[in-house]
Short mmCIF file of C-alpha atoms in Angstrom, two decimals:
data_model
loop_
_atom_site.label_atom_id
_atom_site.label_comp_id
_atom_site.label_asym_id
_atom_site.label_seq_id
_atom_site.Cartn_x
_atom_site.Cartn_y
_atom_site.Cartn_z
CA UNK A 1 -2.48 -17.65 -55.22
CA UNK A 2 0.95 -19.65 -56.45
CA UNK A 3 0.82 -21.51 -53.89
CA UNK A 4 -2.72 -23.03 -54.77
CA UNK A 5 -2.37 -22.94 -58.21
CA UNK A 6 0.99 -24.84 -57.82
CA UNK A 7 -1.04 -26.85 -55.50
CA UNK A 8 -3.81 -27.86 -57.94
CA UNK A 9 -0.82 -28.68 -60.21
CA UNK A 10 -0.17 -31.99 -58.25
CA UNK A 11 3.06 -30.21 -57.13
CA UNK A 12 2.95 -30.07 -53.01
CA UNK A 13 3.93 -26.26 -52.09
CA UNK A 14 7.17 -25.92 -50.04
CA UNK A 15 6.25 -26.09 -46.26
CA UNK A 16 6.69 -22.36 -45.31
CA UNK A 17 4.20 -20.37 -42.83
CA UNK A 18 3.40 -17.13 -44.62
CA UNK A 19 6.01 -13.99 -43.54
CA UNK A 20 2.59 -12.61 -41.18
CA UNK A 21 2.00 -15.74 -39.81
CA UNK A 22 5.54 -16.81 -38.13
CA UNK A 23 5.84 -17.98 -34.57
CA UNK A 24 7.44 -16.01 -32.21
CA UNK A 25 10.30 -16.95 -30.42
CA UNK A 26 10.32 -18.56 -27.23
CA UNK A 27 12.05 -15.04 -25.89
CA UNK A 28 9.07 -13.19 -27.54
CA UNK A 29 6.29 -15.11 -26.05
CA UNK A 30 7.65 -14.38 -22.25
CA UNK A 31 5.77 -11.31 -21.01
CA UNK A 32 8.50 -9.16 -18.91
CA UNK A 33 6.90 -9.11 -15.61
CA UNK A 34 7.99 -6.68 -12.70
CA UNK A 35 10.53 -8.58 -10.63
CA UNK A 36 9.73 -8.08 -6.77
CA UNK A 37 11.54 -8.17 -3.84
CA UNK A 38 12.23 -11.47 -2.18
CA UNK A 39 9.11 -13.04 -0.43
CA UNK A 40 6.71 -10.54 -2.20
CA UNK A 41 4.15 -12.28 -4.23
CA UNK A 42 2.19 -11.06 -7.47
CA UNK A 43 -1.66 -10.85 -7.36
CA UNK A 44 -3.53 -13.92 -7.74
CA UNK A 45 -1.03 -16.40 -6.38
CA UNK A 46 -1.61 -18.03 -3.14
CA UNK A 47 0.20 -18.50 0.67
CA UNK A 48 -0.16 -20.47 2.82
CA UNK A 49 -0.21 -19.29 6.20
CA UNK A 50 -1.18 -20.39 9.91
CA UNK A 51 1.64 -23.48 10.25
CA UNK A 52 -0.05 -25.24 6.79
CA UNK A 53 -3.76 -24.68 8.61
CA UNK A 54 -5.17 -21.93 5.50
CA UNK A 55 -4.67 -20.67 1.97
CA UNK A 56 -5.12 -17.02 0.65
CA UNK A 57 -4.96 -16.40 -2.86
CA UNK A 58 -5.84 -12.95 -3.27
CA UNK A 59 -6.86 -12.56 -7.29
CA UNK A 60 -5.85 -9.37 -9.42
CA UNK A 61 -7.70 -6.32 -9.47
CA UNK A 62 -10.46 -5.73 -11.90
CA UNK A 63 -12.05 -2.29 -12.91
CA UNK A 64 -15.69 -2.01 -11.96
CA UNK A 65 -18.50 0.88 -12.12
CA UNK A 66 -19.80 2.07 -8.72
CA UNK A 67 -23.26 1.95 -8.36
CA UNK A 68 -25.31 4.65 -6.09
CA UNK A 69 -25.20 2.20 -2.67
CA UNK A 70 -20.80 2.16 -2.55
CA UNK A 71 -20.31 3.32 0.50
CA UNK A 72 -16.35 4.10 1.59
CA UNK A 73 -15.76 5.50 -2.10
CA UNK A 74 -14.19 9.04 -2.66
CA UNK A 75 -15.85 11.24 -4.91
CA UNK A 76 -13.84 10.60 -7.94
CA UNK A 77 -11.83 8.33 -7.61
CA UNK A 78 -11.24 4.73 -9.55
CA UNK A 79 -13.38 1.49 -8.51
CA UNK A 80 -11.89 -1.67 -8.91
CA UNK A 81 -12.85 -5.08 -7.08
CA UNK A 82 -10.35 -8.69 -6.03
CA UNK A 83 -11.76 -11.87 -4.83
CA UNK A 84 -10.00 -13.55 -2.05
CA UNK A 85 -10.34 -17.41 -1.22
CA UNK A 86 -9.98 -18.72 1.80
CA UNK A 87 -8.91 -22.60 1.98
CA UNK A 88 -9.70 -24.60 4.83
CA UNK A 89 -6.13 -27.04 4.72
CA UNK A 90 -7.05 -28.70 8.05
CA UNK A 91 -9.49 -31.71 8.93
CA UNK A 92 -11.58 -29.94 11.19
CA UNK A 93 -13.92 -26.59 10.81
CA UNK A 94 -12.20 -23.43 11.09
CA UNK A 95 -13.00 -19.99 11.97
CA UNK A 96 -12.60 -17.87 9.41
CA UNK A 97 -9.26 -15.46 9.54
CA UNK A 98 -9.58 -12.29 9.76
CA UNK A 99 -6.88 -10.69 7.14
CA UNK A 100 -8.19 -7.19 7.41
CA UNK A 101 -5.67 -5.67 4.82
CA UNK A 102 -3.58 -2.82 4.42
CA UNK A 103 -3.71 -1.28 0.94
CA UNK A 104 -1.09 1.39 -0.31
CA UNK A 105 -0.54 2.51 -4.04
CA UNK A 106 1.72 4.09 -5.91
CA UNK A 107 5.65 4.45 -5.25
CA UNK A 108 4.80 6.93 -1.89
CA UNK A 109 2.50 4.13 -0.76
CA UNK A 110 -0.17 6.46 0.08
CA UNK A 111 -3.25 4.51 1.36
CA UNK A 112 -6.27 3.37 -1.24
CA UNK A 113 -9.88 3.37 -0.38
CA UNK A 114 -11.47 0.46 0.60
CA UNK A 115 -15.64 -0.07 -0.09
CA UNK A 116 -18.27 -1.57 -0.03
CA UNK A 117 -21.20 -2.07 -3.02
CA UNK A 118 -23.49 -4.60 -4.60
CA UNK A 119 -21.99 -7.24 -5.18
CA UNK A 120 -18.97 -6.20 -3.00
CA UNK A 121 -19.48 -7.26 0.15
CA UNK A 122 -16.16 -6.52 1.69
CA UNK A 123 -13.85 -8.63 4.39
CA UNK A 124 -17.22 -10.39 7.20
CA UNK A 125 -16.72 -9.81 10.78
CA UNK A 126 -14.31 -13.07 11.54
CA UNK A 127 -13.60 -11.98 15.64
CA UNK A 128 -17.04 -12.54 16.19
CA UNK A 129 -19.37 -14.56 18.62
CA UNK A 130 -20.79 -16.22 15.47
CA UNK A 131 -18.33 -15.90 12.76
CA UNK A 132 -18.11 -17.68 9.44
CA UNK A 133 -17.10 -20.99 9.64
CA UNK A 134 -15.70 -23.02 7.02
CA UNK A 135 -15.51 -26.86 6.86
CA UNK A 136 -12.55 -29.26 6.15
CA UNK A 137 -11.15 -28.62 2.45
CA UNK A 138 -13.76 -25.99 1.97
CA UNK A 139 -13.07 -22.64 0.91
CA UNK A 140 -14.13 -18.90 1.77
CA UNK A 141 -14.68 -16.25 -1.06
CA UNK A 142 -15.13 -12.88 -0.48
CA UNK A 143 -14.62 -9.44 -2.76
CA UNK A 144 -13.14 -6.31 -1.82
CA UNK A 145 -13.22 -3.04 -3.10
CA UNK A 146 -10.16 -1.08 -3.64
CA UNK A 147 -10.20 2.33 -5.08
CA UNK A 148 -7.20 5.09 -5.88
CA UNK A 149 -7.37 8.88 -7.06
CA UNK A 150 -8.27 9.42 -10.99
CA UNK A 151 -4.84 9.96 -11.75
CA UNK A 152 -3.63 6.89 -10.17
CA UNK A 153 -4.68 4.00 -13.15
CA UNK A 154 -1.44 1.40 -13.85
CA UNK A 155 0.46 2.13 -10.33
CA UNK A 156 1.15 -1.18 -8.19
CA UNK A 157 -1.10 -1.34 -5.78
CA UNK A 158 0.63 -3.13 -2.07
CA UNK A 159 -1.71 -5.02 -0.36
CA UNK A 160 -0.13 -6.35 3.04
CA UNK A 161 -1.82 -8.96 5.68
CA UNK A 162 -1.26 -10.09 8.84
CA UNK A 163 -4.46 -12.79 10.02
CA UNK A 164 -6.02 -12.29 13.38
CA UNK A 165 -7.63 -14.81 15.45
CA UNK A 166 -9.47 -14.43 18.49
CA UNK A 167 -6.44 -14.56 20.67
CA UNK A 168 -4.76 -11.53 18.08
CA UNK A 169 -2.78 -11.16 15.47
CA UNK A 170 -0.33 -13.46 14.64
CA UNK A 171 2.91 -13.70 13.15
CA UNK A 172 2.39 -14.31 9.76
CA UNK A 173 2.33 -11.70 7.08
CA UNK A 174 2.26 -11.58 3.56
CA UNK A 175 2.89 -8.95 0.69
CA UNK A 176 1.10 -8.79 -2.64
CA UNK A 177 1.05 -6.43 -5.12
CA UNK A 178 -0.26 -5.81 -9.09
CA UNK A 179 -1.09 -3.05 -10.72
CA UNK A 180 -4.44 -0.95 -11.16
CA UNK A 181 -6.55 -1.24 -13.66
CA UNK A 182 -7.35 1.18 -16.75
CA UNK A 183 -3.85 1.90 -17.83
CA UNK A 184 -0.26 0.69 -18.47
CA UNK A 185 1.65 -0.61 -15.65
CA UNK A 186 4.12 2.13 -14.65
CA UNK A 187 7.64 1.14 -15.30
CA UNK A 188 9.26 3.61 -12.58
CA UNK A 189 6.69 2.54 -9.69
CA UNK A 190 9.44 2.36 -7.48
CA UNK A 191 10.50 4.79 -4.53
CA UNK A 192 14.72 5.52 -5.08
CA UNK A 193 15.20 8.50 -2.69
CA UNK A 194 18.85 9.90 -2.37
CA UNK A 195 19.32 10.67 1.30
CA UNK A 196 21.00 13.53 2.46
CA UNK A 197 24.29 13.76 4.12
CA UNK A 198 24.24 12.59 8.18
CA UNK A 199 26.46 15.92 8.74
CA UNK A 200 22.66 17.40 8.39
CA UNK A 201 21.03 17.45 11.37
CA UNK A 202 17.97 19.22 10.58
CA UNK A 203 16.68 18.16 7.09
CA UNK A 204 14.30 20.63 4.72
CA UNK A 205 10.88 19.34 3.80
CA UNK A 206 11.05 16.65 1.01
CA UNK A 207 14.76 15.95 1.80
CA UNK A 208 15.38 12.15 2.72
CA UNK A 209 16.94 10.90 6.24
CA UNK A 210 19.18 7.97 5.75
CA UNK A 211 18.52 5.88 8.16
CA UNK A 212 15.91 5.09 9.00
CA UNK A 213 15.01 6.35 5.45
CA UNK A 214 12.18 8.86 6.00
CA UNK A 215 11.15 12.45 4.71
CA UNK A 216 7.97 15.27 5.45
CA UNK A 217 7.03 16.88 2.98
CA UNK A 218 3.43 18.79 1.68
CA UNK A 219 2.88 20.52 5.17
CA UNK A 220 0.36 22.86 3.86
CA UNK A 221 -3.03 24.81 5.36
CA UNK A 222 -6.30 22.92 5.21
CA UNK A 223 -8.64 25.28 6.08
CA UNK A 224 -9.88 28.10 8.73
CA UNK A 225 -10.45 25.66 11.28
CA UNK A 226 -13.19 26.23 14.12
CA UNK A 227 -13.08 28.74 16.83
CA UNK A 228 -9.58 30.34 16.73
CA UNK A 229 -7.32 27.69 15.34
CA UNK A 230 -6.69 27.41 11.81
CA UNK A 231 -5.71 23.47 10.30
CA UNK A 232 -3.04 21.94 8.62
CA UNK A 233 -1.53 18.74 7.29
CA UNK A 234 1.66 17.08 6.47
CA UNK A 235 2.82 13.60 5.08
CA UNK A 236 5.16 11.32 6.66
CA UNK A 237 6.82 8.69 4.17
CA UNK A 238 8.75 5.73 5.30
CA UNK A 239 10.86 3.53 3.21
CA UNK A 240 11.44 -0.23 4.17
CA UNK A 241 14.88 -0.63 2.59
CA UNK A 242 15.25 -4.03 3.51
CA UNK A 243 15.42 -6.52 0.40
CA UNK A 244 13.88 -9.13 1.43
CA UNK A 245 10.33 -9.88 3.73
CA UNK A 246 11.95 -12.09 6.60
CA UNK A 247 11.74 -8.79 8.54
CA UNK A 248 8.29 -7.00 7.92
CA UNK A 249 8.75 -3.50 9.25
CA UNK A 250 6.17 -1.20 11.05
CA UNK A 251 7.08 2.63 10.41
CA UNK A 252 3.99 4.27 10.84
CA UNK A 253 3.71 4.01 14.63
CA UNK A 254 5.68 6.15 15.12
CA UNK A 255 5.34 9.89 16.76
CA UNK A 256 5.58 13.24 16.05
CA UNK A 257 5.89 16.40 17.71
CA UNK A 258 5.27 19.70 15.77
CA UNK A 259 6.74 23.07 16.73
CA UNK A 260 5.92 26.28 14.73
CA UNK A 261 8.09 29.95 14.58
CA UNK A 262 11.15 30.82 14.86
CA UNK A 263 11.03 30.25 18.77
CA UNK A 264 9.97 26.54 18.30
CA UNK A 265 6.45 27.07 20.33
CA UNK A 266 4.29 23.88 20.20
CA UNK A 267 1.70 22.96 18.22
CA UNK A 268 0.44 19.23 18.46
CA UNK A 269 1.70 15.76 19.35
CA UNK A 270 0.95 13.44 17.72
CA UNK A 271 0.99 9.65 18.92
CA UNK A 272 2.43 6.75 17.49
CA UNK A 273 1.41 2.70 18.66
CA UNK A 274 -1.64 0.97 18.42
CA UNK A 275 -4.32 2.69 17.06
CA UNK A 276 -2.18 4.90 15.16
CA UNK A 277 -3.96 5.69 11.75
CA UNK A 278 -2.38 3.24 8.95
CA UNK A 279 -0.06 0.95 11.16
CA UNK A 280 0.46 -2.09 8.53
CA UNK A 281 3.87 -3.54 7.90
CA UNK A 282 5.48 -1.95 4.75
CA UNK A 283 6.78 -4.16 2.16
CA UNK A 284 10.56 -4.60 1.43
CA UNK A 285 11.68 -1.92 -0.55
CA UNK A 286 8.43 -0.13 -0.98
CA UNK A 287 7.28 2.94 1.34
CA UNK A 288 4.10 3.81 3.38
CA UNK A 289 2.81 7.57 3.20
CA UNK A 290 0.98 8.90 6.51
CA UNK A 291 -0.92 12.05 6.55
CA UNK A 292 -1.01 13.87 10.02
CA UNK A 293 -2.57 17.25 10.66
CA UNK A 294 -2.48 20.00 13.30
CA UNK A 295 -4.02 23.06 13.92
CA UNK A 296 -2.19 26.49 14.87
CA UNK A 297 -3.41 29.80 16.54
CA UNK A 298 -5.02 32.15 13.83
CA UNK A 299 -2.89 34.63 13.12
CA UNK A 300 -0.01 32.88 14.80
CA UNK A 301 3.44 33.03 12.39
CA UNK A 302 3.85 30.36 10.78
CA UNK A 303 6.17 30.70 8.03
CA UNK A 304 8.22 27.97 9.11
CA UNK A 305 7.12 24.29 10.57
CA UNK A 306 9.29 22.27 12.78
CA UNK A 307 8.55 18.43 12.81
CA UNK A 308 10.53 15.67 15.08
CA UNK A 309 9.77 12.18 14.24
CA UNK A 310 10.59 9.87 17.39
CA UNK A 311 10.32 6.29 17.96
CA UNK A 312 9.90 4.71 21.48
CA UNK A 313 10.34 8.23 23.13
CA UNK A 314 13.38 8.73 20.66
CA UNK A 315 13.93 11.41 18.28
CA UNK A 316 15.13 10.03 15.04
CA UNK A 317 14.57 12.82 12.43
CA UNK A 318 13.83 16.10 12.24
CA UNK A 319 12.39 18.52 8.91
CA UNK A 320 11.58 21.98 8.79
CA UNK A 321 10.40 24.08 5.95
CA UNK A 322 7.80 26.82 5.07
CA UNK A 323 4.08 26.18 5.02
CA UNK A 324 3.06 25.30 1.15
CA UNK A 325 0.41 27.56 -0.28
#
């Protein structure tokens, strides 16, 4: 009210912005985003891949509501949807790629559902006899759906592609990652295991190999089973300590072999290679979680679990530990 009344006056009030209306400072304005590792790239921006010949921009996650037709969508779980365009950079018509993603969330990089509902189309058959085409300049939008456990709202989410083509996949891959909607971003959304001496040459469940860095852990019974074998799972987790992405890494091919008893009797083997469940490259420091299961005599003793992790026929790591209740 001085200020108008002085204004009225004929005197000019002194130019001050009122104590609630100040501009920030340039330091204030700057949201503090997650730094990521070298060659990792934050949802919505765009690569381009195939020698110059395409563009992906893969946009950030948004939360949706399932409807009654989703079909890939646990009970449960969080819905949320992307976009990704497609740019045609070349003069002539392309096939479409096929980018057929792997998505992980969380710090364990355990994998995330991927669906399908109205609206949400998912990722079109591209290795096709008629696949989509897309003209010079043009571009290629289609939406995913990606959803994670209840719990799992503000955790990155990892998404990592490698395009195939009709002659297979080729040698470009890229690694994106924001977080999931509904909540905060987690701060700690980063995997920092402390791996146990190399004097131990058997490691307990949940301890951490060094190199490469691995650990099993949650080896637990599933069920009764049919007939007379009773089930069980366990998780493999692989870390990709490597800073930057020059190198993409590919952890979850490999193979295990699990023995159960004091007398090390075997239980299952488990294959690594092509095929193998979850297979994608794992980003630079960031980890990929694999769940394997088994099944064991009923009534066979299995207090104790052996597991041996090889790669190429050789044994890099082994865990044992009690089954988990």
């Amino acid at each position: 009210m001085a200020g108008l009344v002085a204004g009225c006056a004929g005197v000019p009030p002194a130019k001050q912005r009122p104590a609630g209306d100040s501009k920030p400072k340039a330091s204030q304005k700057q949201k503090v985003k997650r730094e990521l590792p070298e060659g990792m790239h934050q949802l919505g921006e765009g690569v381009t891949t195939e020698e110059g010949a395409w563009r992906l921009t893969p946009s950030a996650l948004s939360q949706v509501t399932p409807t009654s037709r989703a079909k890939g969508l646990p009970r449960g779980w969080r819905a949320a949807k992307m976009t990704w365009t497609l740019t045609n950079k070349t003069g002539e018509v392309q096939q479409l790629l096929d980018v057929s993603p792997t998505v992980r969330y969380g710090a364990m990089g355990r994998p995330a559902a991927v669906f399908t509902d109205t609206g949400i189309e998912g990722i079109p058959d591209a290795i096709s006899d008629d696949p989509p085409r897309v003209k010079p300049g043009g571009a290629y939008t289609l939406t995913v759906g990606v959803a994670v456990p209840a719990d799992a709202a503000g955790e990155p989410v990892t998404i990592t592609t490698r395009p195939s083509t009709l002659y297979g996949d080729t040698g470009d891959v890229a690694f994106f990652e924001g977080p999931f909607p509904g909540a905060a971003a987690r701060k700690d959304s980063v995997l920092h295991p402390r791996p146990a001496p190399d004097t131990r040459k058997t490691l307990a469940f949940g301890q951490w190999k060094a190199d490469p860095q691995m650990t099993v852990d949650h080896v637990r019974q599933e069920g009764a089973g049919a007939g007379d074998r009773a089930t069980f799972s366990g998780e493999l987790t692989v870390r990709n300590d490597a800073t930057v992405a020059d190198l993409p890494y590919t952890p979850m091919k490999k193979s295990l072999r699990v023995y159960y008893g004091d007398e090390l009797k075997e239980a299952a083997l488990i294959p690594g290679g092509a095929g193998a469940a979850d297979t994608g490259f794992i980003a630079p420091q960031r980890a990929a979680t694999h769940t394997f299961h088994f099944s064991l005599p009923k009534g066979a003793k299995a207090e104790s679990v052996t597991v041996e992790v090889t790669d190429l026929g050789n044994a890099e790591a082994t865990f044992e530990g009690k089954v988990a209740d």
